[in-house]
Coordinates of C-alpha atoms and ligand atoms in Angstrom, one line a residue:
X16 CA 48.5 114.0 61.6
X17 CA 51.8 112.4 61.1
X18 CA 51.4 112.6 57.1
X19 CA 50.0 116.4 57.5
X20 CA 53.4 117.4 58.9
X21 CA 55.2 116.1 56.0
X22 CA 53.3 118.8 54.0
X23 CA 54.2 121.8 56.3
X24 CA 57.8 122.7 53.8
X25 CA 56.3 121.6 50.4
X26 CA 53.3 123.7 51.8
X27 CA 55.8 126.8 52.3
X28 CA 57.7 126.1 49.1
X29 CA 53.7 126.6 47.2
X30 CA 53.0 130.4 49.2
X31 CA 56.8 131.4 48.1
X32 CA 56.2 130.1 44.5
X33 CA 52.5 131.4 44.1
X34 CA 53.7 135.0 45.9
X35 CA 56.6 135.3 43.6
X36 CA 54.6 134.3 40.5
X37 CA 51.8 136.9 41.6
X38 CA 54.0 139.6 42.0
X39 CA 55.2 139.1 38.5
X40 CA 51.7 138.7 37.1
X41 CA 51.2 142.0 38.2
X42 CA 53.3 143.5 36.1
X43 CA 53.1 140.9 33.2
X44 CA 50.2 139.6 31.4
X45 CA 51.5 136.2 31.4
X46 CA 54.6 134.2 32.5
X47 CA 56.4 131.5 30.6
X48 CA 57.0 127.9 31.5
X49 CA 60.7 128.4 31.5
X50 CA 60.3 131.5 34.1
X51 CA 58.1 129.4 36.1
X52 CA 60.3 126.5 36.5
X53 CA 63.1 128.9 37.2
X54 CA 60.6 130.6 40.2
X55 CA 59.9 127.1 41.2
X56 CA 63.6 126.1 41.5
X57 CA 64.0 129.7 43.3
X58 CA 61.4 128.9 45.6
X59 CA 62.2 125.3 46.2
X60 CA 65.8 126.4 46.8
X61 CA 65.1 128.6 49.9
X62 CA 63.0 126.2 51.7
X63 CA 65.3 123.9 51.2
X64 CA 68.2 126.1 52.7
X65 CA 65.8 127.3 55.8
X66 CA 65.0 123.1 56.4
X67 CA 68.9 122.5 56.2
X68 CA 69.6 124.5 59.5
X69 CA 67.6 122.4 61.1
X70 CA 65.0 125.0 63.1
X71 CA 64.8 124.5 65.9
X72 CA 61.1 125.5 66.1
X73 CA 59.6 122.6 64.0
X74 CA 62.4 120.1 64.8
X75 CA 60.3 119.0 67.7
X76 CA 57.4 118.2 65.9
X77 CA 59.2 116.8 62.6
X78 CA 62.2 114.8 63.9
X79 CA 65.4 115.6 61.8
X80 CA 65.2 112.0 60.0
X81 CA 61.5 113.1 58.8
X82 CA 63.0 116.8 58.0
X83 CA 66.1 115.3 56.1
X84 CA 63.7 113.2 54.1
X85 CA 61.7 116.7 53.0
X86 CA 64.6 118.4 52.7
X87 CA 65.8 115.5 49.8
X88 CA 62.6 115.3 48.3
X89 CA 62.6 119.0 48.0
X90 CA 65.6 119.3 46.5
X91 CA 65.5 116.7 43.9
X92 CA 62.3 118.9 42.3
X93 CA 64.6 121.6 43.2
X94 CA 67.1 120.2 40.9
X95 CA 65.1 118.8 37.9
X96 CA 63.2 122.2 37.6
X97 CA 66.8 124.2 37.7
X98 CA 67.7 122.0 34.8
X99 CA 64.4 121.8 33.1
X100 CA 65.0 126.2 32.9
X101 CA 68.2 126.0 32.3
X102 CA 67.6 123.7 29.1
X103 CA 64.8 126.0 27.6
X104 CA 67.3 128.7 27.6
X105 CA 70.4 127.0 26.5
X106 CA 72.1 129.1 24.1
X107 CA 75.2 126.9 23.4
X108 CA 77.0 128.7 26.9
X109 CA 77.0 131.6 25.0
X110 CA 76.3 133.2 27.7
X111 CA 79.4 132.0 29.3
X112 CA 81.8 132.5 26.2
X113 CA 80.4 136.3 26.9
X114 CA 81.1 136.6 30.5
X115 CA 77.2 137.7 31.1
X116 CA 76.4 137.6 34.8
X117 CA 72.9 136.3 34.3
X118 CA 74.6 132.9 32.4
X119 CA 77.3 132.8 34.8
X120 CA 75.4 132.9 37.9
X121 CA 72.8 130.8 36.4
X122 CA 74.9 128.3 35.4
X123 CA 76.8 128.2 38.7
X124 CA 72.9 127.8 40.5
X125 CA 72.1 124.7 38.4
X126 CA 75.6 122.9 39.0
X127 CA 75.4 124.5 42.5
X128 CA 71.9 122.1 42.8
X129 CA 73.2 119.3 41.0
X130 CA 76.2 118.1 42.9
X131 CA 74.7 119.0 45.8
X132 CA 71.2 117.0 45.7
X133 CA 73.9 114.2 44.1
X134 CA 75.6 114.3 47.3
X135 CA 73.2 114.2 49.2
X136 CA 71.3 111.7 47.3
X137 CA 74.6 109.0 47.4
X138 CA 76.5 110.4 50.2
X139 CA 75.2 111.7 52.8
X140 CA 71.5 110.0 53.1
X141 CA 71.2 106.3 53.1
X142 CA 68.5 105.7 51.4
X143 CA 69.6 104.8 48.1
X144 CA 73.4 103.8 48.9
X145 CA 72.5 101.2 51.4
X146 CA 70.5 99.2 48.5
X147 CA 74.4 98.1 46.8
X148 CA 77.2 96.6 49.0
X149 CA 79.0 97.8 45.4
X150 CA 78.0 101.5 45.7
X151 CA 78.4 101.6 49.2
X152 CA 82.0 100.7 49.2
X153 CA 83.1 102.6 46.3
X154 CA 81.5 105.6 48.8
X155 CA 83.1 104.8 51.5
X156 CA 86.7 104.6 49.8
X157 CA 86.3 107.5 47.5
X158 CA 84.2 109.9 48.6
X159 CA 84.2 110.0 52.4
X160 CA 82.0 111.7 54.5
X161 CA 84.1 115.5 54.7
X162 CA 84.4 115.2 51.1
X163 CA 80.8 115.0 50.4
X164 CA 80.0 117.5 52.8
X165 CA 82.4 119.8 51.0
X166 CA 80.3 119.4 47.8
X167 CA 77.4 119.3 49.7
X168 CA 77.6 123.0 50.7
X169 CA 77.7 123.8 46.8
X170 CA 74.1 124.1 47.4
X171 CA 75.2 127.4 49.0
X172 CA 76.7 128.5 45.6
X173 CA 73.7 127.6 44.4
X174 CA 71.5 130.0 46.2
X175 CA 73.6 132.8 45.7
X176 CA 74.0 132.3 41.8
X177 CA 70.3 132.3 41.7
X178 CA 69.5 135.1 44.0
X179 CA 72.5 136.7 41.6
X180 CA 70.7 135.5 38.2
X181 CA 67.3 137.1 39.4
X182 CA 68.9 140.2 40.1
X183 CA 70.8 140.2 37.0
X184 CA 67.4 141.1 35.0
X185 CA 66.7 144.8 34.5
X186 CA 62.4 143.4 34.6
X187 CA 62.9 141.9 37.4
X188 CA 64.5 144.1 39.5
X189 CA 61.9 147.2 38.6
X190 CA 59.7 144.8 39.8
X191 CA 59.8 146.1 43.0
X192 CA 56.9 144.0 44.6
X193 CA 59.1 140.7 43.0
X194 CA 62.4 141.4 43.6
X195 CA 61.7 142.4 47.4
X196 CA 59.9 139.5 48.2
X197 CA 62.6 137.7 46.2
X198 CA 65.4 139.3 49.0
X199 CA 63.4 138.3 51.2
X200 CA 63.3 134.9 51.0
X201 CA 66.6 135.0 50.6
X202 CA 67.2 136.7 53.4
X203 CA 65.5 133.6 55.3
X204 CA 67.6 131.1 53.2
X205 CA 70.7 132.1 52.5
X206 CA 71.0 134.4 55.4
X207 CA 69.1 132.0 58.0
X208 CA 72.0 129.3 56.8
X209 CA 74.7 131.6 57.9
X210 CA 73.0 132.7 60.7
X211 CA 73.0 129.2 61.8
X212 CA 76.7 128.8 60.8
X213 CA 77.9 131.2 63.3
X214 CA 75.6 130.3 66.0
X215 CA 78.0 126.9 65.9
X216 CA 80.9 128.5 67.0
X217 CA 78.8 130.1 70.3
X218 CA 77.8 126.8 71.0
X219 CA 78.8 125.4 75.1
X220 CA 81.9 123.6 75.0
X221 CA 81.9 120.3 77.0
X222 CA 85.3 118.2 78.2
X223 CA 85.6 114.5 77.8
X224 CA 86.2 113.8 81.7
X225 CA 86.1 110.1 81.1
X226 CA 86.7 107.6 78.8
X227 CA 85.9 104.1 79.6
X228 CA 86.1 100.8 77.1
X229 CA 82.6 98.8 78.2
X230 CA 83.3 96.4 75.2
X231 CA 86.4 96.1 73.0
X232 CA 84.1 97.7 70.4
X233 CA 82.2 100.4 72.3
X234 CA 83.6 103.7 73.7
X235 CA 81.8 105.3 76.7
X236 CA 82.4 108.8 76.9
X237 CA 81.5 111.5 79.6
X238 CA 81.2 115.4 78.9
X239 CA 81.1 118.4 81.6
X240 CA 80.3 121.1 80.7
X241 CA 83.3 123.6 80.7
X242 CA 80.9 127.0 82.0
X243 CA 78.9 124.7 84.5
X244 CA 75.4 124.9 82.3
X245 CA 74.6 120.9 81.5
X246 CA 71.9 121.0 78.9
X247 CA 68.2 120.1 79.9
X248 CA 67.4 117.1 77.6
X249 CA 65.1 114.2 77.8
X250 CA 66.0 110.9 77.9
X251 CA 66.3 109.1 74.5
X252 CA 67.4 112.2 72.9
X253 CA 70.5 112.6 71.0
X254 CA 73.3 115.5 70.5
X255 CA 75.9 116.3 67.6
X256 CA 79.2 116.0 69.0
X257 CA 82.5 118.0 66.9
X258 CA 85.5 117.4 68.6
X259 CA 87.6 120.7 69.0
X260 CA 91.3 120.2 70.2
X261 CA 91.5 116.8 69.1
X262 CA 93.8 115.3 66.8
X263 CA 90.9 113.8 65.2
X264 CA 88.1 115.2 62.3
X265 CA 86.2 118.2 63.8
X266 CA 83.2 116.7 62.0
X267 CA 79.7 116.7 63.9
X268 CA 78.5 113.5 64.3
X269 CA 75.1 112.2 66.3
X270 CA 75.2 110.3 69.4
X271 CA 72.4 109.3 71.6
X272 CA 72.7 110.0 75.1
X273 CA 72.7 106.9 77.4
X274 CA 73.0 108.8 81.2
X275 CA 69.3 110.0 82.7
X276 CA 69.1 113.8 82.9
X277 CA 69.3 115.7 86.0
X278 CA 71.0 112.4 87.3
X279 CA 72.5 115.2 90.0
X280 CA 75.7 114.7 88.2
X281 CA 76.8 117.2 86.3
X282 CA 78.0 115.6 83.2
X283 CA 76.2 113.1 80.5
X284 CA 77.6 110.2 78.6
X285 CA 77.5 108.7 75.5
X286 CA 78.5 105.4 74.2
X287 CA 79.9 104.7 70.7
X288 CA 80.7 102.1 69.0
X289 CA 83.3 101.5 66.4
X290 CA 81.6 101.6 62.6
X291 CA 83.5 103.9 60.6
X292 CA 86.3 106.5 59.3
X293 CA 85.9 108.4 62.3
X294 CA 84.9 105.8 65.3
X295 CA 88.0 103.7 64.1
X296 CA 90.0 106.7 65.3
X297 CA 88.4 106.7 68.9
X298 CA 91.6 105.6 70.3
X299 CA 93.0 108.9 69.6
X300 CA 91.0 110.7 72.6
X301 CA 92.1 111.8 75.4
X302 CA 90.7 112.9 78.5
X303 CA 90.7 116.9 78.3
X304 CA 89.9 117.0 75.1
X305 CA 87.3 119.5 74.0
X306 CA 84.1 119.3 72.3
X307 CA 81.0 121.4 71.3
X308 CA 77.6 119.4 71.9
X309 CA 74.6 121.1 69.6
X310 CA 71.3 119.8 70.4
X311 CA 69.6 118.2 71.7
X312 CA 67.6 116.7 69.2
X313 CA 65.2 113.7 69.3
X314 CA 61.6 112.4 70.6
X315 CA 62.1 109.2 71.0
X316 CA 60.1 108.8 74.3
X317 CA 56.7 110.5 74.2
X318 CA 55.6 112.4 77.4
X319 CA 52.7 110.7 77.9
X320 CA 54.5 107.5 78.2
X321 CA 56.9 109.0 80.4
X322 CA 54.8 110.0 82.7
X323 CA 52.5 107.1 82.9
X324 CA 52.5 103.6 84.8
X325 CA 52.2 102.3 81.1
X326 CA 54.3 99.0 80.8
X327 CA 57.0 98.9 78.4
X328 CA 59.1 96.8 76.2
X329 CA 62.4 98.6 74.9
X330 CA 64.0 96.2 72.4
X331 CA 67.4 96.9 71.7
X332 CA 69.9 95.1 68.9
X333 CA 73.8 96.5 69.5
X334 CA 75.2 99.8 70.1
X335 CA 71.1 101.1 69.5
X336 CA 70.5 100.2 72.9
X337 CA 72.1 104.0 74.0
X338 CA 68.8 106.1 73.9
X339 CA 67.1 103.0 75.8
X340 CA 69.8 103.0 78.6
X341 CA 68.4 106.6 79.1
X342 CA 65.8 106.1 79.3
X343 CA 65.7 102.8 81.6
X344 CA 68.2 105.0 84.1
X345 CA 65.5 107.7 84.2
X346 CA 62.9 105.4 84.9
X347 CA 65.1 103.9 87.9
X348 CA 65.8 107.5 88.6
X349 CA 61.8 108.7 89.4
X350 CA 61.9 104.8 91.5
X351 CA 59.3 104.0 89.1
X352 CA 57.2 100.3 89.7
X353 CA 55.9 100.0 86.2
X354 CA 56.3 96.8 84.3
X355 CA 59.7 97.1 82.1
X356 CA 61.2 94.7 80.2
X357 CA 64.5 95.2 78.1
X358 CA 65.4 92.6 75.5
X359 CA 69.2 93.8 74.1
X360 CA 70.4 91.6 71.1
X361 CA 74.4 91.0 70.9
X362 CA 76.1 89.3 68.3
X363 CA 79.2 88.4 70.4
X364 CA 79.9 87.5 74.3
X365 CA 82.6 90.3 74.0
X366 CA 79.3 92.7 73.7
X367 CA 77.8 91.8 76.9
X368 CA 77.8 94.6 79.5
X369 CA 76.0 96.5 82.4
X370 CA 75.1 93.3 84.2
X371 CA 76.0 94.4 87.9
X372 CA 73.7 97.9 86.8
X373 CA 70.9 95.9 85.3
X374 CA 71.0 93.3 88.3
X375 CA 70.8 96.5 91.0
X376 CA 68.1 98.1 88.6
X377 CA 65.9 94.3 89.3
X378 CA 66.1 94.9 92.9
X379 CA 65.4 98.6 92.5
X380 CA 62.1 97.6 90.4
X381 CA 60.9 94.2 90.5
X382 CA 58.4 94.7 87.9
X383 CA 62.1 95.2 85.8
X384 CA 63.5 92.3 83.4
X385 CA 66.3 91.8 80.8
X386 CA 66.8 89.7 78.3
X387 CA 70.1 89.1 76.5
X388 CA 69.8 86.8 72.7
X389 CA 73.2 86.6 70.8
X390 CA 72.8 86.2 66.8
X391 CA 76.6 85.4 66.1
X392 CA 78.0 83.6 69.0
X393 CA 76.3 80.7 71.6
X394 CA 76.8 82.0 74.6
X395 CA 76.4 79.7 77.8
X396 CA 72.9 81.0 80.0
X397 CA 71.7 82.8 76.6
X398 CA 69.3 82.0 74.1
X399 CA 71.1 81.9 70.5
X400 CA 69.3 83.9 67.5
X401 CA 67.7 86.4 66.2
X402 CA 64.4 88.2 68.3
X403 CA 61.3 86.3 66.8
X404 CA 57.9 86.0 67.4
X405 CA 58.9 82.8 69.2
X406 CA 61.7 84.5 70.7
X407 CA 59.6 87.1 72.4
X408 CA 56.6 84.2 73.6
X409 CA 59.8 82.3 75.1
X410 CA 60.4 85.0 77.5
X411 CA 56.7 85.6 78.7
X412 CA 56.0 88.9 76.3
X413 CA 53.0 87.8 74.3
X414 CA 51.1 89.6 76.9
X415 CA 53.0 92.7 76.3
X416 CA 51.3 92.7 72.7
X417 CA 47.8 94.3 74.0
X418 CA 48.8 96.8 76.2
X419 CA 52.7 98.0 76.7
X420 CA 54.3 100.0 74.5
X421 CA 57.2 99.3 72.3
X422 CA 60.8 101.4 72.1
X423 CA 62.9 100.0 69.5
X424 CA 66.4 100.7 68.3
X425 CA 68.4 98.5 66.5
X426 CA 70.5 97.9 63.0
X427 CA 68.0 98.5 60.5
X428 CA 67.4 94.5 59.8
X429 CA 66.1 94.0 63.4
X430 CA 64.4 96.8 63.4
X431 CA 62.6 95.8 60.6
X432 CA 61.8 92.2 61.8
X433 CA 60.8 93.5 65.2
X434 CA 58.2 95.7 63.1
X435 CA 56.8 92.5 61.7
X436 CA 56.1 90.4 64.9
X437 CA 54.5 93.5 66.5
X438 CA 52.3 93.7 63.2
X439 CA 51.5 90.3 62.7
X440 CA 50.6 90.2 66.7
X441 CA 48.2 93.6 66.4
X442 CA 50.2 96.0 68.0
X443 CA 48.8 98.8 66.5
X444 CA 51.5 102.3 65.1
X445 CA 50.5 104.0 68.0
X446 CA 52.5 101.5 70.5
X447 CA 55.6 101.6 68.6
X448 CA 58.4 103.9 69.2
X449 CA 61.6 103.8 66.4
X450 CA 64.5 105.1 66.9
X451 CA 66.7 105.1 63.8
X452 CA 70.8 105.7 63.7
X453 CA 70.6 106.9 60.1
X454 CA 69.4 109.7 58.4
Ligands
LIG4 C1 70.0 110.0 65.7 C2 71.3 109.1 65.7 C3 71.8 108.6 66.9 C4 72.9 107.9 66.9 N1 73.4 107.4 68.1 C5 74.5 106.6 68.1 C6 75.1 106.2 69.4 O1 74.5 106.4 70.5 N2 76.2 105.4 69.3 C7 76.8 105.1 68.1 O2 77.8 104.4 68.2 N3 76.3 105.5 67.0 C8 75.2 106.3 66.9 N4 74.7 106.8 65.7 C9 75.4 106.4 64.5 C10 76.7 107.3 64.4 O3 76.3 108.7 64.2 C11 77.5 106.8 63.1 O4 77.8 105.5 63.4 C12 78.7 107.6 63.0 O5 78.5 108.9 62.7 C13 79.5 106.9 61.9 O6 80.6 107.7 61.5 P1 81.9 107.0 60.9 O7 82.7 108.0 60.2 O8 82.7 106.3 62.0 O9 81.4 105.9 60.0 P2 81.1 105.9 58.4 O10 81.4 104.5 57.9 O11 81.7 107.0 57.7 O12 79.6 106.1 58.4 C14 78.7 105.0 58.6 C15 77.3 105.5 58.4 O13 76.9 106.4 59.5 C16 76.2 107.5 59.0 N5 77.0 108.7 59.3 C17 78.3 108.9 59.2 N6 78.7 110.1 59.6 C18 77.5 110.7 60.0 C19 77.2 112.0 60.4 N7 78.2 112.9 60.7 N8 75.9 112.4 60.6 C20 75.0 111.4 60.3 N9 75.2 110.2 59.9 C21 76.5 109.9 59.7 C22 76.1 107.4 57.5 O14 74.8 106.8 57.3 C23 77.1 106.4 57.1 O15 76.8 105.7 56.0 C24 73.6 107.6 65.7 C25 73.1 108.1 64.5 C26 71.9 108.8 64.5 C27 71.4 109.4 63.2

């Protein structure tokens, strides 16, 4: 099921190529390679503009990291096939010596495609950056984040010199069949993306009410709604925060949410921790300052399990322990009595937090445990190291293994061991929940 979903865009991409190409087949007795790879790229390119404003109606059963991921692979075909059309047709830029619109706007589509799948490719996602300390760090001191999103959005170009470059062709357009289904997949692409766009600026705005410094790394930050409306949301989900009035970036950034919904307060928090260009600047806020929240976004905790007496292990390494807070407050919330066990990872005494909260939670559920480790620093009462196999028998979990389920979130390392002791024990896919701070 979970591999069949992954098909549901390439699947869409394959009806608007075949239409297109059947609408031109009625009129033509055959089409040419180069026309079809410049259909394909056509096709590919306004899928991959409807996947980009992330809809909202197949978010819930994709997840945006699994809809990124399509949205890459997509483009990347995108991209090659642009090329591959535009290289069958090369006439020395003739074309562009001439000022014709169909060269011009062609040309313009394919560059459009190129640095924005480049961007995307070793800026935005990362997948392939991570794999080079080297690459990473040239990234991060050239090309920041705004910067690639700048170039990013050259995919828009993109979209409208190829909806201009099909319309630039007397055949085409008396192709009435082609050109209007053409439109109106462009209409969905191009005109979904800035239908999205200006549904940001309608978006509710929220005030930062508190601030509060948990760690000397971490930032907890409360929003209240500014018309009264708090969002519904489920615990374990996350939201897109752009600051408004602030004297920092109005960039959106995602933030898991670590309050329990319909808590009775009217507000949520989140908690972030100091990584990057724009965390670094945290000090700057104030309370008062303004922000719209889009979202929310996330299915992290399945209903079934939320619902059930299931037991439950929710391992946590760092700041990724935000969308298990949630969800451990909502449990507390509904007074639930089922087995729960937290183990939290911390590199540094300085990150330890939440004790009186997690002691009050034990007396609230006695079936409730934590379990603090610290990798970087011996801590006095702690174990010292990294969650292992060992690790998790130490603290009476092997039982866990047959039944409970597993929530993890974590630095991608941890993660990734965690993964392994759950494997190598037989917990099967189905017992494991991953949450992942990266697209
Ligand atoms: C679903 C999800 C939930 C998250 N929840 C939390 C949380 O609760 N608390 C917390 O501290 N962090 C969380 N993060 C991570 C947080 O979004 C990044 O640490 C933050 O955006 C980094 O921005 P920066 O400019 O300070 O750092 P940078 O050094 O510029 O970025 C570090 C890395 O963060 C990622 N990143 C940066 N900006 C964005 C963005 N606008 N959108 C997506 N990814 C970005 C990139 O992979 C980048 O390589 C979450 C991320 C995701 C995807």
């Amino acid at each position: 099921m979970k591999e069949l979903k992954n098909w549901l865009f390439p699947g869409i991409a394959l009806v608007v190529f075949g239409s297109l190409l059947a609408a031109l087949l009625l009129e033509m007795e055959s089409v040419s390679l180069e026309m079809m790879m410049g259909v394909l790229a056509y096709s590919l390119a306004m899928t991959v503009m409807f996947i980009s404003i992330r809809p909202k109606l197949v978010e819930p059963s994709h997840g945006l990291p699994s809809l990124y991921a399509v949205h890459g692979a997509l483009a990347i075909v995108l991209t090659l096939s642009a090329i591959i059309h535009q290289l069958m047709y090369f006439d020395d830029f003739q074309g562009l010596a001439e000022f014709s619109l169909t060269s011009w706007a062609g040309f313009f589509g394919v560059l459009g495609f190129t640095v924005a799948t480049l961007t995307g490719m070793f800026g935005l996602s990362s997948t392939f950056i991570s794999k080079s300390r080297r690459l990473l760090r040239l990234k991060n001191q050239v090309f920041n984040r705004e910067i690639n999103l700048w170039l990013h959005r050259l995919a828009v170009i993109g979209s409208l010199g190829a909806y201009l470059h099909l319309l630039s062709f007397g055949f085409l357009r008396s192709n009435t069949l082609f050109i209007s289904l053409a439109s109106l997949y462009a209409l969905i692409g191009i005109g979904g993306y800035f239908v999205y766009k200006l549904s940001l600026l309608k978006l509710p705005r929220y005030e930062i009410t508190a601030i509060k410094r948990p760690t000397p790394t971490l930032f907890s930050l409360e929003f209240t709604p500014k018309n009264g409306q708090l969002m519904t949301y489920e615990p374990g989900q996350y939201v897109f925060v752009r600051l408004k009035n602030s004297s920092l970036p109005a960039e959106s950034h995602p933030f898991s949410i670590s309050s329990a919904p319909n808590d009775g307060a009217n507000k949520l928090e989140v908690m972030i921790k100091k990584s990057g260009d724009f965390t670094n600047r945290l000090d700057e806020l104030r309370v008062g300052d303004v922000a719209t929240l889009e979202g929310p976004y996330g299915h992290f905790l399945d209903k079934d399990t939320k619902h059930s007496q299931v037991a439950m292990v929710l391992l946590a390494g760092g700041i990724g322990a935000t969308p298990i807070l949630s969800i451990l407050r909502q449990q507390m919330k509904e007074a639930s009595n089922r087995p729960i066990d937290l183990v939290w990872a911390l590199a540094y005494k300085e990150d330890l937090m939440l004790l009186d909260e997690l002691e009050a939670m034990k007396v609230k559920n006695p079936n409730f445990n934590y379990h603090f480790i610290f990798s970087d620093e011996e801590v006095a009462g702690y174990p010292f190291g990294f969650v292992t196999g060992e690790y998790l028998a130490t603290i009476g979990l092997e039982e866990a293994y047959s039944q409970s389920r597993f929530f993890i979130c974590g630095p991608p390392p941890m993660m990734n061991a965690v993964k392994g002791v759950l494997a190598k024990n037989g917990v099967v896919d189905e017992r494991i929940y991953i949450e992942e701070f990266g697209f």
